[in-house]
Each structure stands twice: as C-alpha cells, then as structure tokens.
C-alpha cells in the first residue's frame, strides 16, 4: 500500500472520530455554525481525496453526504435527530470502506445505495403535501445510454477550483490567527 494511501486512511479515521463528537454536539447546539463547518470540511476533504485516489464509491458516498451538509451550512435545511442518525451511519460505512481498502487494497462491492438514498431524501427536505405524479418509465427509444456504473464519481475542475481556493483562504485565515496568538503568547 502506498504511503499516500496509508496517510489518507489515517487522516480520514481521525476526521471521522472528530465528526462523531461534532454530530452529537451539533444535535445539542444545532445553530453552532462552527461545528457544522468542521463536519462539512472533513467530508469535503474525504470526497476530494477519494476522487484523487480513484476511490469512486467512497467519493460518491461522501459527495451525497456533502450535499446534505451544504444545505445545512447554507441554512436551507434545519438540523434534525434523523440527520444525526443518517450521518453517523455514513461515518460507519466510510469506516467499513476504509477497513476493506486497508485489508484488500480495493473498495468493497457495496455501492451504499440505501444510505445514499436516505441522505438524498434528507437533502431534498421535508416532504411536500402532494408528491408529483410519477414520470412514465423510459422506453428503449427514450432511455439514455448507459455510461457506466451508477456509483461512478468524477471530479469537475470548474467546481473544485473555487472550492480549493475557498479552503486555502480559510486555512490561511486560521494560520494568520494562530500566528497572532503565538506572537501574543510565545510560551503556549
């Protein structure tokens, strides 16, 4: 196993440990934006690094979780106990996937469909009074051609570059604050 993969496994596990505590704290303090920001940043990092390491299934799961966290972060949804449960289930599945990668060197066959469906349902928000009528099933003439696995995960440079710049700026701001604190208290 490469050193990069070993580092990814270690850092991801550390991030997941932090997320578990953060989710419990967020349930107690759902308006604490800093907790939500930490959770989002960790899942976003897992998604991006998974894509870089060609771990498409893991990246796809993290992407769906990130969508829910993004809506929470933007104030489009309110945090609920059900979200805690589903996000903790996502953390558990990511841990299982990491264990499989460590043991076999590859992702498991699980595509996390049920969990991704639950995350997507929560991302779409509360159910509307009357669901729209079901669209007719596509026929062979109207069905789109299959382009690969439903778990395929690709990186979109136009999406990643602004996110990367935003994360770099956030990290630089934190470092700047840390340096100011260090100058004020050099013994700490």
PDB file of N, CA, C and O in Angstrom, residues 111-158:
ATOM      1  N   UNK A 111     -22.234  -0.395  -3.000  1.00  0.00           N
ATOM      2  CA  UNK A 111     -22.354   0.919  -3.617  1.00  0.00           C
ATOM      3  C   UNK A 111     -23.093   1.898  -2.704  1.00  0.00           C
ATOM      4  O   UNK A 111     -23.360   3.023  -3.077  1.00  0.00           O
ATOM      5  N   UNK A 112     -23.448   1.448  -1.491  1.00  0.00           N
ATOM      6  CA  UNK A 112     -24.068   2.296  -0.467  1.00  0.00           C
ATOM      7  C   UNK A 112     -25.406   2.885  -0.919  1.00  0.00           C
ATOM      8  O   UNK A 112     -25.793   3.968  -0.487  1.00  0.00           O
ATOM      9  N   UNK A 113     -26.124   2.179  -1.788  1.00  0.00           N
ATOM     10  CA  UNK A 113     -27.352   2.708  -2.392  1.00  0.00           C
ATOM     11  C   UNK A 113     -28.386   3.129  -1.350  1.00  0.00           C
ATOM     12  O   UNK A 113     -28.958   4.228  -1.453  1.00  0.00           O
ATOM     13  N   UNK A 114     -28.659   2.292  -0.365  1.00  0.00           N
ATOM     14  CA  UNK A 114     -29.689   2.616   0.627  1.00  0.00           C
ATOM     15  C   UNK A 114     -29.293   3.843   1.442  1.00  0.00           C
ATOM     16  O   UNK A 114     -30.123   4.724   1.709  1.00  0.00           O
ATOM     17  N   UNK A 115     -28.029   3.927   1.824  1.00  0.00           N
ATOM     18  CA  UNK A 115     -27.565   5.068   2.608  1.00  0.00           C
ATOM     19  C   UNK A 115     -27.589   6.347   1.771  1.00  0.00           C
ATOM     20  O   UNK A 115     -28.015   7.407   2.241  1.00  0.00           O
ATOM     21  N   UNK A 116     -27.155   6.250   0.524  1.00  0.00           N
ATOM     22  CA  UNK A 116     -27.190   7.424  -0.348  1.00  0.00           C
ATOM     23  C   UNK A 116     -28.630   7.877  -0.590  1.00  0.00           C
ATOM     24  O   UNK A 116     -28.900   9.074  -0.649  1.00  0.00           O
ATOM     25  N   UNK A 117     -29.542   6.918  -0.680  1.00  0.00           N
ATOM     26  CA  UNK A 117     -30.955   7.262  -0.842  1.00  0.00           C
ATOM     27  C   UNK A 117     -31.469   8.014   0.387  1.00  0.00           C
ATOM     28  O   UNK A 117     -32.185   9.015   0.267  1.00  0.00           O
ATOM     29  N   UNK A 118     -31.100   7.553   1.583  1.00  0.00           N
ATOM     30  CA  UNK A 118     -31.526   8.229   2.815  1.00  0.00           C
ATOM     31  C   UNK A 118     -30.934   9.640   2.896  1.00  0.00           C
ATOM     32  O   UNK A 118     -31.631  10.596   3.265  1.00  0.00           O
ATOM     33  N   UNK A 119     -29.660   9.784   2.551  1.00  0.00           N
ATOM     34  CA  UNK A 119     -29.028  11.107   2.547  1.00  0.00           C
ATOM     35  C   UNK A 119     -29.706  12.034   1.537  1.00  0.00           C
ATOM     36  O   UNK A 119     -29.962  13.208   1.835  1.00  0.00           O
ATOM     37  N   UNK A 120     -30.003  11.508   0.360  1.00  0.00           N
ATOM     38  CA  UNK A 120     -30.665  12.304  -0.677  1.00  0.00           C
ATOM     39  C   UNK A 120     -32.057  12.733  -0.232  1.00  0.00           C
ATOM     40  O   UNK A 120     -32.457  13.889  -0.432  1.00  0.00           O
ATOM     41  N   UNK A 121     -32.784  11.816   0.389  1.00  0.00           N
ATOM     42  CA  UNK A 121     -34.132  12.146   0.876  1.00  0.00           C
ATOM     43  C   UNK A 121     -34.060  13.299   1.881  1.00  0.00           C
ATOM     44  O   UNK A 121     -34.841  14.238   1.817  1.00  0.00           O
ATOM     45  N   UNK A 122     -33.104  13.246   2.793  1.00  0.00           N
ATOM     46  CA  UNK A 122     -32.954  14.322   3.775  1.00  0.00           C
ATOM     47  C   UNK A 122     -32.512  15.627   3.108  1.00  0.00           C
ATOM     48  O   UNK A 122     -32.923  16.714   3.515  1.00  0.00           O
ATOM     49  N   UNK A 123     -31.683  15.524   2.084  1.00  0.00           N
ATOM     50  CA  UNK A 123     -31.211  16.704   1.369  1.00  0.00           C
ATOM     51  C   UNK A 123     -32.363  17.417   0.660  1.00  0.00           C
ATOM     52  O   UNK A 123     -32.376  18.642   0.563  1.00  0.00           O
ATOM     53  N   UNK A 124     -33.334  16.639   0.199  1.00  0.00           N
ATOM     54  CA  UNK A 124     -34.469  17.226  -0.518  1.00  0.00           C
ATOM     55  C   UNK A 124     -35.436  17.919   0.418  1.00  0.00           C
ATOM     56  O   UNK A 124     -36.329  18.626  -0.037  1.00  0.00           O
ATOM     57  N   UNK A 125     -35.273  17.754   1.722  1.00  0.00           N
ATOM     58  CA  UNK A 125     -36.081  18.474   2.695  1.00  0.00           C
ATOM     59  C   UNK A 125     -37.383  17.776   2.999  1.00  0.00           C
ATOM     60  O   UNK A 125     -37.649  16.665   2.523  1.00  0.00           O
ATOM     61  N   UNK A 126     -38.203  18.448   3.819  1.00  0.00           N
ATOM     62  CA  UNK A 126     -39.483  17.857   4.216  1.00  0.00           C
ATOM     63  C   UNK A 126     -40.347  17.537   2.997  1.00  0.00           C
ATOM     64  O   UNK A 126     -40.320  18.250   1.999  1.00  0.00           O
ATOM     65  N   UNK A 127     -41.099  16.447   3.124  1.00  0.00           N
ATOM     66  CA  UNK A 127     -41.979  16.017   2.023  1.00  0.00           C
ATOM     67  C   UNK A 127     -43.029  17.076   1.745  1.00  0.00           C
ATOM     68  O   UNK A 127     -43.538  17.728   2.646  1.00  0.00           O
ATOM     69  N   UNK A 128     -43.328  17.262   0.510  1.00  0.00           N
ATOM     70  CA  UNK A 128     -44.373  18.203   0.102  1.00  0.00           C
ATOM     71  C   UNK A 128     -45.738  17.567   0.328  1.00  0.00           C
ATOM     72  O   UNK A 128     -45.860  16.365   0.467  1.00  0.00           O
ATOM     73  N   UNK A 129     -46.772  18.387   0.341  1.00  0.00           N
ATOM     74  CA  UNK A 129     -48.122  17.896   0.615  1.00  0.00           C
ATOM     75  C   UNK A 129     -48.539  16.817  -0.369  1.00  0.00           C
ATOM     76  O   UNK A 129     -49.091  15.803   0.009  1.00  0.00           O
ATOM     77  N   UNK A 130     -48.309  17.051  -1.629  1.00  0.00           N
ATOM     78  CA  UNK A 130     -48.687  16.055  -2.644  1.00  0.00           C
ATOM     79  C   UNK A 130     -47.496  15.820  -3.557  1.00  0.00           C
ATOM     80  O   UNK A 130     -47.070  16.738  -4.253  1.00  0.00           O
ATOM     81  N   UNK A 131     -46.966  14.615  -3.575  1.00  0.00           N
ATOM     82  CA  UNK A 131     -45.826  14.361  -4.461  1.00  0.00           C
ATOM     83  C   UNK A 131     -46.254  14.446  -5.919  1.00  0.00           C
ATOM     84  O   UNK A 131     -47.405  14.153  -6.251  1.00  0.00           O
ATOM     85  N   UNK A 132     -45.348  14.862  -6.791  1.00  0.00           N
ATOM     86  CA  UNK A 132     -45.698  14.941  -8.214  1.00  0.00           C
ATOM     87  C   UNK A 132     -45.962  13.548  -8.775  1.00  0.00           C
ATOM     88  O   UNK A 132     -45.463  12.555  -8.273  1.00  0.00           O
ATOM     89  N   UNK A 133     -46.764  13.530  -9.819  1.00  0.00           N
ATOM     90  CA  UNK A 133     -47.072  12.257 -10.465  1.00  0.00           C
ATOM     91  C   UNK A 133     -45.790  11.661 -11.031  1.00  0.00           C
ATOM     92  O   UNK A 133     -44.906  12.368 -11.493  1.00  0.00           O
ATOM     93  N   UNK A 134     -45.710  10.358 -10.972  1.00  0.00           N
ATOM     94  CA  UNK A 134     -44.519   9.665 -11.469  1.00  0.00           C
ATOM     95  C   UNK A 134     -44.404   9.836 -12.970  1.00  0.00           C
ATOM     96  O   UNK A 134     -45.396   9.771 -13.695  1.00  0.00           O
ATOM     97  N   UNK A 135     -43.198  10.055 -13.429  1.00  0.00           N
ATOM     98  CA  UNK A 135     -42.961  10.166 -14.862  1.00  0.00           C
ATOM     99  C   UNK A 135     -43.044   8.771 -15.472  1.00  0.00           C
ATOM    100  O   UNK A 135     -42.735   7.781 -14.827  1.00  0.00           O
ATOM    101  N   UNK A 136     -43.485   8.693 -16.709  1.00  0.00           N
ATOM    102  CA  UNK A 136     -43.548   7.383 -17.348  1.00  0.00           C
ATOM    103  C   UNK A 136     -42.154   6.780 -17.455  1.00  0.00           C
ATOM    104  O   UNK A 136     -41.169   7.494 -17.602  1.00  0.00           O
ATOM    105  N   UNK A 137     -42.101   5.471 -17.374  1.00  0.00           N
ATOM    106  CA  UNK A 137     -40.821   4.781 -17.485  1.00  0.00           C
ATOM    107  C   UNK A 137     -40.258   4.982 -18.880  1.00  0.00           C
ATOM    108  O   UNK A 137     -40.992   4.946 -19.862  1.00  0.00           O
ATOM    109  N   UNK A 138     -38.958   5.224 -18.977  1.00  0.00           N
ATOM    110  CA  UNK A 138     -38.375   5.420 -20.309  1.00  0.00           C
ATOM    111  C   UNK A 138     -38.434   4.131 -21.123  1.00  0.00           C
ATOM    112  O   UNK A 138     -38.320   3.047 -20.592  1.00  0.00           O
ATOM    113  N   UNK A 139     -38.644   4.311 -22.395  1.00  0.00           N
ATOM    114  CA  UNK A 139     -38.630   3.171 -23.301  1.00  0.00           C
ATOM    115  C   UNK A 139     -37.239   3.069 -23.895  1.00  0.00           C
ATOM    116  O   UNK A 139     -36.409   3.958 -23.707  1.00  0.00           O
ATOM    117  N   UNK A 140     -36.995   2.018 -24.621  1.00  0.00           N
ATOM    118  CA  UNK A 140     -35.682   1.842 -25.240  1.00  0.00           C
ATOM    119  C   UNK A 140     -35.350   3.013 -26.139  1.00  0.00           C
ATOM    120  O   UNK A 140     -34.197   3.403 -26.269  1.00  0.00           O
ATOM    121  N   UNK A 141     -36.363   3.606 -26.762  1.00  0.00           N
ATOM    122  CA  UNK A 141     -36.120   4.709 -27.679  1.00  0.00           C
ATOM    123  C   UNK A 141     -35.784   6.003 -26.937  1.00  0.00           C
ATOM    124  O   UNK A 141     -35.084   6.852 -27.470  1.00  0.00           O
ATOM    125  N   UNK A 142     -36.324   6.177 -25.708  1.00  0.00           N
ATOM    126  CA  UNK A 142     -36.108   7.429 -24.991  1.00  0.00           C
ATOM    127  C   UNK A 142     -35.123   7.315 -23.844  1.00  0.00           C
ATOM    128  O   UNK A 142     -34.722   8.306 -23.285  1.00  0.00           O
ATOM    129  N   UNK A 143     -34.756   6.105 -23.471  1.00  0.00           N
ATOM    130  CA  UNK A 143     -33.847   5.927 -22.337  1.00  0.00           C
ATOM    131  C   UNK A 143     -32.449   6.379 -22.716  1.00  0.00           C
ATOM    132  O   UNK A 143     -31.985   6.105 -23.813  1.00  0.00           O
ATOM    133  N   UNK A 144     -31.780   7.085 -21.794  1.00  0.00           N
ATOM    134  CA  UNK A 144     -30.405   7.483 -22.102  1.00  0.00           C
ATOM    135  C   UNK A 144     -29.495   6.259 -22.114  1.00  0.00           C
ATOM    136  O   UNK A 144     -29.752   5.285 -21.437  1.00  0.00           O
ATOM    137  N   UNK A 145     -28.453   6.353 -22.898  1.00  0.00           N
ATOM    138  CA  UNK A 145     -27.498   5.245 -22.977  1.00  0.00           C
ATOM    139  C   UNK A 145     -26.746   5.141 -21.665  1.00  0.00           C
ATOM    140  O   UNK A 145     -26.435   6.145 -21.037  1.00  0.00           O
ATOM    141  N   UNK A 146     -26.481   3.933 -21.256  1.00  0.00           N
ATOM    142  CA  UNK A 146     -25.729   3.718 -20.013  1.00  0.00           C
ATOM    143  C   UNK A 146     -24.308   4.219 -20.206  1.00  0.00           C
ATOM    144  O   UNK A 146     -23.685   3.965 -21.219  1.00  0.00           O
ATOM    145  N   UNK A 147     -23.805   4.943 -19.196  1.00  0.00           N
ATOM    146  CA  UNK A 147     -22.455   5.482 -19.297  1.00  0.00           C
ATOM    147  C   UNK A 147     -21.542   4.874 -18.262  1.00  0.00           C
ATOM    148  O   UNK A 147     -20.482   5.378 -18.001  1.00  0.00           O
ATOM    149  N   UNK A 148     -21.965   3.820 -17.621  1.00  0.00           N
ATOM    150  CA  UNK A 148     -21.113   3.196 -16.614  1.00  0.00           C
ATOM    151  C   UNK A 148     -21.878   2.956 -15.342  1.00  0.00           C
ATOM    152  O   UNK A 148     -23.095   3.050 -15.290  1.00  0.00           O
ATOM    153  N   UNK A 149     -21.170   2.656 -14.321  1.00  0.00           N
ATOM    154  CA  UNK A 149     -21.734   2.332 -13.014  1.00  0.00           C
ATOM    155  C   UNK A 149     -22.487   3.513 -12.434  1.00  0.00           C
ATOM    156  O   UNK A 149     -22.114   4.663 -12.621  1.00  0.00           O
ATOM    157  N   UNK A 150     -23.554   3.217 -11.683  1.00  0.00           N
ATOM    158  CA  UNK A 150     -24.298   4.279 -11.022  1.00  0.00           C
ATOM    159  C   UNK A 150     -23.487   4.890  -9.897  1.00  0.00           C
ATOM    160  O   UNK A 150     -23.843   5.916  -9.359  1.00  0.00           O
ATOM    161  N   UNK A 151     -22.387   4.279  -9.537  1.00  0.00           N
ATOM    162  CA  UNK A 151     -21.540   4.809  -8.462  1.00  0.00           C
ATOM    163  C   UNK A 151     -20.338   5.562  -9.006  1.00  0.00           C
ATOM    164  O   UNK A 151     -19.457   5.934  -8.259  1.00  0.00           O
ATOM    165  N   UNK A 152     -20.327   5.791 -10.313  1.00  0.00           N
ATOM    166  CA  UNK A 152     -19.209   6.490 -10.922  1.00  0.00           C
ATOM    167  C   UNK A 152     -19.079   7.874 -10.316  1.00  0.00           C
ATOM    168  O   UNK A 152     -20.046   8.582 -10.094  1.00  0.00           O
ATOM    169  N   UNK A 153     -17.873   8.276 -10.022  1.00  0.00           N
ATOM    170  CA  UNK A 153     -17.606   9.558  -9.389  1.00  0.00           C
ATOM    171  C   UNK A 153     -16.497  10.231 -10.167  1.00  0.00           C
ATOM    172  O   UNK A 153     -15.428   9.672 -10.349  1.00  0.00           O
ATOM    173  N   UNK A 154     -16.763  11.416 -10.651  1.00  0.00           N
ATOM    174  CA  UNK A 154     -15.743  12.135 -11.393  1.00  0.00           C
ATOM    175  C   UNK A 154     -15.552  13.512 -10.775  1.00  0.00           C
ATOM    176  O   UNK A 154     -16.455  14.054 -10.137  1.00  0.00           O
ATOM    177  N   UNK A 155     -14.379  14.042 -10.963  1.00  0.00           N
ATOM    178  CA  UNK A 155     -14.062  15.365 -10.459  1.00  0.00           C
ATOM    179  C   UNK A 155     -14.380  16.398 -11.529  1.00  0.00           C
ATOM    180  O   UNK A 155     -14.043  16.223 -12.689  1.00  0.00           O
ATOM    181  N   UNK A 156     -15.004  17.481 -11.118  1.00  0.00           N
ATOM    182  CA  UNK A 156     -15.327  18.577 -12.011  1.00  0.00           C
ATOM    183  C   UNK A 156     -14.406  19.744 -11.661  1.00  0.00           C
ATOM    184  O   UNK A 156     -14.552  20.364 -10.614  1.00  0.00           O
ATOM    185  N   UNK A 157     -13.447  20.026 -12.528  1.00  0.00           N
ATOM    186  CA  UNK A 157     -12.459  21.077 -12.250  1.00  0.00           C
ATOM    187  C   UNK A 157     -13.121  22.416 -12.002  1.00  0.00           C
ATOM    188  O   UNK A 157     -12.693  23.174 -11.147  1.00  0.00           O
ATOM    189  N   UNK A 158     -14.187  22.729 -12.759  1.00  0.00           N
ATOM    190  CA  UNK A 158     -14.843  24.019 -12.584  1.00  0.00           C
ATOM    191  C   UNK A 158     -15.470  24.141 -11.201  1.00  0.00           C
ATOM    192  O   UNK A 158     -15.610  25.240 -10.675  1.00  0.00           O
TER     193      UNK A 158
END
